[in-house]
Short mmCIF file of C-alpha atoms in Angstrom, two decimals:
data_model
loop_
_atom_site.label_atom_id
_atom_site.label_comp_id
_atom_site.label_asym_id
_atom_site.label_seq_id
_atom_site.Cartn_x
_atom_site.Cartn_y
_atom_site.Cartn_z
CA PRO A 1 -22.28 -67.32 105.19
CA ALA A 2 -22.87 -70.61 104.20
CA SER A 3 -25.78 -73.07 102.97
CA VAL A 4 -26.18 -76.83 102.22
CA VAL A 5 -26.34 -77.12 98.58
CA LYS A 6 -29.62 -78.18 97.02
CA THR A 7 -28.42 -79.38 93.64
CA GLN A 8 -25.78 -81.77 92.73
CA CYS A 9 -22.87 -82.20 90.81
CA SER A 10 -24.45 -84.38 88.48
CA THR A 11 -27.09 -81.84 87.75
CA CYS A 12 -24.67 -78.88 87.68
CA HIS A 13 -24.62 -76.67 84.65
CA LEU A 14 -20.89 -76.43 85.65
CA ARG A 15 -20.36 -80.28 85.54
CA GLU A 16 -17.98 -80.34 82.37
CA LEU A 17 -15.80 -77.69 83.95
CA CYS A 18 -15.58 -78.41 87.50
CA LEU A 19 -14.89 -81.10 89.57
CA PRO A 20 -17.28 -84.11 87.89
CA SER A 21 -15.50 -83.60 84.43
CA GLY A 22 -14.12 -87.05 83.12
CA MET A 23 -16.19 -89.01 85.88
CA ASN A 24 -17.77 -92.35 85.34
CA GLU A 25 -21.66 -92.30 86.13
CA LEU A 26 -20.58 -94.45 89.53
CA ASP A 27 -17.96 -92.15 90.99
CA LEU A 28 -20.35 -89.29 90.10
CA GLY A 29 -23.10 -90.75 92.29
CA ARG A 30 -20.40 -91.34 95.07
CA LEU A 31 -19.54 -87.71 94.46
CA ASP A 32 -23.49 -86.71 94.96
CA THR A 33 -23.38 -88.23 98.12
CA LEU A 34 -20.96 -85.86 99.71
CA GLN A 35 -22.41 -82.80 101.32
CA PHE A 36 -21.01 -79.71 99.94
CA THR A 37 -22.14 -76.31 101.14
CA ARG A 38 -22.80 -73.24 99.27
CA ARG A 39 -20.91 -70.12 100.12
CA LYS A 40 -21.67 -66.27 98.86
CA VAL A 41 -18.82 -64.27 99.25
CA LYS A 42 -19.42 -60.07 98.82
CA ALA A 43 -17.27 -58.33 96.45
CA GLY A 44 -13.95 -57.14 98.02
CA GLN A 45 -14.25 -59.92 101.15
CA THR A 46 -11.79 -62.64 101.57
CA LEU A 47 -12.29 -66.13 101.01
CA TYR A 48 -9.32 -67.35 103.15
CA ARG A 49 -6.13 -65.32 103.94
CA GLU A 50 -2.66 -66.96 103.63
CA GLY A 51 -1.72 -69.06 106.54
CA ASP A 52 -5.17 -69.87 107.05
CA LYS A 53 -6.07 -73.77 107.68
CA PHE A 54 -6.65 -75.53 104.54
CA THR A 55 -9.99 -77.58 105.10
CA CYS A 56 -12.02 -77.17 101.40
CA ILE A 57 -11.52 -76.74 98.15
CA HIS A 58 -14.12 -74.13 96.43
CA ALA A 59 -15.47 -74.97 92.87
CA VAL A 60 -16.55 -71.16 91.39
CA ARG A 61 -20.21 -71.12 90.52
CA SER A 62 -20.38 -67.44 89.49
CA GLY A 63 -18.24 -64.21 90.14
CA THR A 64 -14.78 -63.93 90.07
CA LEU A 65 -11.79 -64.32 92.43
CA LYS A 66 -8.25 -63.07 92.82
CA SER A 67 -5.05 -64.83 94.65
CA SER A 68 -2.35 -62.99 95.78
CA LEU A 69 0.67 -63.11 98.37
CA MET A 70 2.32 -60.65 100.19
CA LEU A 71 6.38 -60.55 99.47
CA SER A 72 8.86 -59.64 102.24
CA ASP A 73 8.83 -55.93 101.15
CA GLY A 74 5.07 -55.61 101.35
CA ARG A 75 4.17 -55.64 97.90
CA GLU A 76 1.08 -57.80 97.06
CA GLN A 77 1.91 -60.39 94.49
CA VAL A 78 -1.06 -61.65 92.39
CA SER A 79 -0.91 -65.28 91.57
CA GLY A 80 -4.35 -65.85 89.74
CA PHE A 81 -7.87 -65.03 88.94
CA HIS A 82 -10.50 -67.96 89.27
CA ILE A 83 -13.97 -67.56 86.86
CA ALA A 84 -16.69 -69.73 86.88
CA GLY A 85 -16.22 -73.53 86.26
CA GLU A 86 -12.66 -73.47 88.08
CA LEU A 87 -11.65 -74.60 91.61
CA VAL A 88 -10.03 -72.45 94.40
CA GLY A 89 -7.71 -73.91 97.49
CA LEU A 90 -5.65 -76.59 95.70
CA ASP A 91 -2.69 -74.29 97.04
CA GLY A 92 -3.45 -75.63 100.83
CA VAL A 93 -3.05 -79.55 99.95
CA ALA A 94 0.57 -79.48 100.28
CA GLN A 95 1.25 -77.88 103.96
CA GLY A 96 -2.22 -77.94 104.94
CA GLN A 97 -2.58 -74.68 104.91
CA HIS A 98 -3.21 -71.65 102.41
CA ALA A 99 0.32 -70.63 100.81
CA SER A 100 -2.01 -67.21 99.09
CA ALA A 101 -5.04 -65.06 100.41
CA THR A 102 -8.23 -65.33 97.89
CA MET A 103 -10.78 -62.49 97.73
CA ALA A 104 -13.68 -61.94 95.53
CA LEU A 105 -13.67 -59.28 92.92
CA GLU A 106 -17.61 -59.08 92.47
CA ASP A 107 -20.22 -60.58 93.98
CA THR A 108 -19.35 -64.37 93.73
CA GLU A 109 -21.02 -68.01 94.91
CA LEU A 110 -18.83 -71.00 95.35
CA CYS A 111 -19.32 -74.49 96.23
CA ALA A 112 -17.32 -75.69 99.54
CA ILE A 113 -15.76 -79.32 99.20
CA PRO A 114 -13.86 -80.85 102.15
CA TYR A 115 -11.02 -82.11 100.95
CA ALA A 116 -10.92 -84.79 103.46
CA ASN A 117 -14.01 -85.85 102.57
CA LEU A 118 -13.14 -86.13 99.01
CA SER A 119 -10.29 -88.07 99.51
CA ASP A 120 -11.78 -90.91 101.79
CA ALA A 121 -14.60 -91.25 98.96
CA ALA A 122 -11.73 -91.80 96.42
CA VAL A 123 -10.10 -94.44 98.00
CA GLY A 124 -9.95 -97.49 96.07
CA HIS A 125 -11.70 -95.79 93.23
CA SER A 126 -9.22 -94.88 90.42
CA GLY A 127 -11.89 -92.60 88.73
CA MET A 128 -12.03 -90.41 91.38
CA GLN A 129 -7.76 -90.62 92.14
CA HIS A 130 -7.68 -89.78 88.43
CA VAL A 131 -9.79 -86.89 88.56
CA ILE A 132 -7.90 -85.45 91.65
CA SER A 133 -4.39 -85.81 90.16
CA ARG A 134 -5.69 -84.21 87.04
CA LEU A 135 -6.72 -80.82 89.21
CA MET A 136 -3.05 -80.76 90.64
CA SER A 137 -1.72 -80.92 87.43
CA ARG A 138 -3.90 -78.08 86.24
CA GLU A 139 -2.45 -76.21 88.73
CA ILE A 140 1.20 -76.32 87.86
CA LEU A 141 0.26 -75.80 84.11
CA HIS A 142 -0.94 -72.55 85.72
CA GLU A 143 1.95 -71.90 87.49
CA HIS A 144 3.91 -72.32 84.09
CA SER A 145 1.75 -70.32 82.18
CA LEU A 146 2.62 -67.35 84.92
CA MET A 147 6.18 -68.02 84.38
CA MET A 148 6.05 -67.63 80.45
CA LEU A 149 4.39 -64.41 80.79
CA LEU A 150 6.73 -63.04 83.21
CA GLY A 151 9.75 -64.52 81.69
CA SER A 152 9.53 -64.86 77.57
CA MET A 153 7.38 -61.53 76.67
CA ASN A 154 7.43 -58.03 76.57
CA ALA A 155 4.64 -56.03 78.51
CA GLU A 156 2.51 -55.89 75.22
CA GLU A 157 2.93 -59.23 74.62
CA ARG A 158 2.24 -60.18 78.11
CA LEU A 159 -1.21 -58.16 77.94
CA ALA A 160 -2.09 -59.79 75.10
CA ALA A 161 -1.44 -63.20 76.00
CA PHE A 162 -3.22 -62.53 79.45
CA LEU A 163 -6.75 -61.30 77.95
CA LEU A 164 -6.57 -64.05 75.45
CA ASN A 165 -6.04 -66.53 78.21
CA LEU A 166 -8.80 -64.69 80.09
CA SER A 167 -11.35 -65.06 76.52
CA GLN A 168 -10.72 -68.59 76.13
CA ARG A 169 -11.57 -69.51 79.93
CA SER A 170 -14.41 -67.26 80.04
CA ALA A 171 -15.57 -68.84 76.99
CA ALA A 172 -16.50 -72.03 78.64
CA PRO A 173 -19.11 -71.21 80.90
CA GLY A 174 -20.82 -69.46 78.12
CA TYR A 175 -19.51 -66.33 77.47
CA SER A 176 -18.50 -65.29 73.90
CA ASP A 177 -15.02 -64.99 72.64
CA PRO A 178 -14.91 -61.40 71.34
CA GLU A 179 -17.02 -60.04 74.97
CA PHE A 180 -16.64 -61.17 78.21
CA PRO A 181 -16.69 -59.51 81.71
CA LEU A 182 -13.57 -58.23 83.04
CA PRO A 183 -14.29 -57.14 86.73
CA ILE A 184 -10.58 -56.70 87.08
CA SER A 185 -8.85 -53.38 87.76
CA ARG A 186 -5.51 -51.96 85.93
CA SER A 187 -3.16 -52.59 89.13
CA ALA A 188 -4.28 -56.17 89.71
CA ILE A 189 -3.69 -57.01 86.33
CA GLY A 190 -0.21 -55.37 86.09
CA ARG A 191 0.59 -57.00 89.92
CA TYR A 192 -0.22 -60.26 87.80
CA LEU A 193 2.22 -59.39 84.99
CA GLY A 194 4.80 -57.94 87.09
CA MET A 195 4.66 -54.71 84.78
CA LYS A 196 3.30 -51.30 85.59
CA LEU A 197 -0.03 -50.60 83.25
CA GLU A 198 -0.03 -46.53 82.37
CA THR A 199 -3.07 -44.60 81.60
CA ARG A 200 -2.48 -42.36 78.98
CA THR A 201 -4.64 -39.20 78.25
CA PRO A 202 -5.15 -39.02 74.46
CA THR A 203 -3.92 -36.15 72.66
CA PHE A 204 -5.76 -34.45 69.96
CA PRO A 205 -4.97 -32.02 67.43
CA PRO A 206 -5.34 -28.31 68.31
CA SER A 207 -8.77 -26.92 67.21
CA PRO A 208 -8.87 -24.86 63.88
CA PRO A 209 -8.60 -20.84 64.53
CA HIS A 210 -12.43 -19.63 64.87
CA ALA A 211 -13.44 -17.43 61.40
CA PRO A 212 -13.94 -13.93 62.16
#
């Protein structure tokens, strides 16, 4: 379900983290003239599937999403998690279709930004073009971070680096660094980090014998 957005990018509480970040007042005003829609996706529902036609990028207003793709042997490879203030769907720009599937891990609200309208608005305006280029660069950096996690760290280091990164990202929308929501299953984290997260049953010393 989608509805017309009643708030504008210039007044959004996430403007410093999302698409308007770094824009001057003129470009921000131009962005406000674009008509965005707001979507609500329930936990477990899919925002888009691998191979779907690319039309929009989505700005996460609240909630958490997971992106993944299916490997040739049928296994799922988790490629990323997305939280408030981040953009989803840039994987579809290159080929005109999404390279991964994205689903909500909890009830999530997003702004759908038609990419064609955004590109048209950026023609002849270097500020907006720079913002779009910066967003692409951020996606590349995320991919490099994943490669580093999978290739140069042991299992404990991967998990620690993942939690630290998520803590830092969660602090940006206003959560405290030591405490942040984690609506992500252990199995999803394992598929993202390329490892199996075992659940260990705690052991306790034997109870002392009862006194007679």
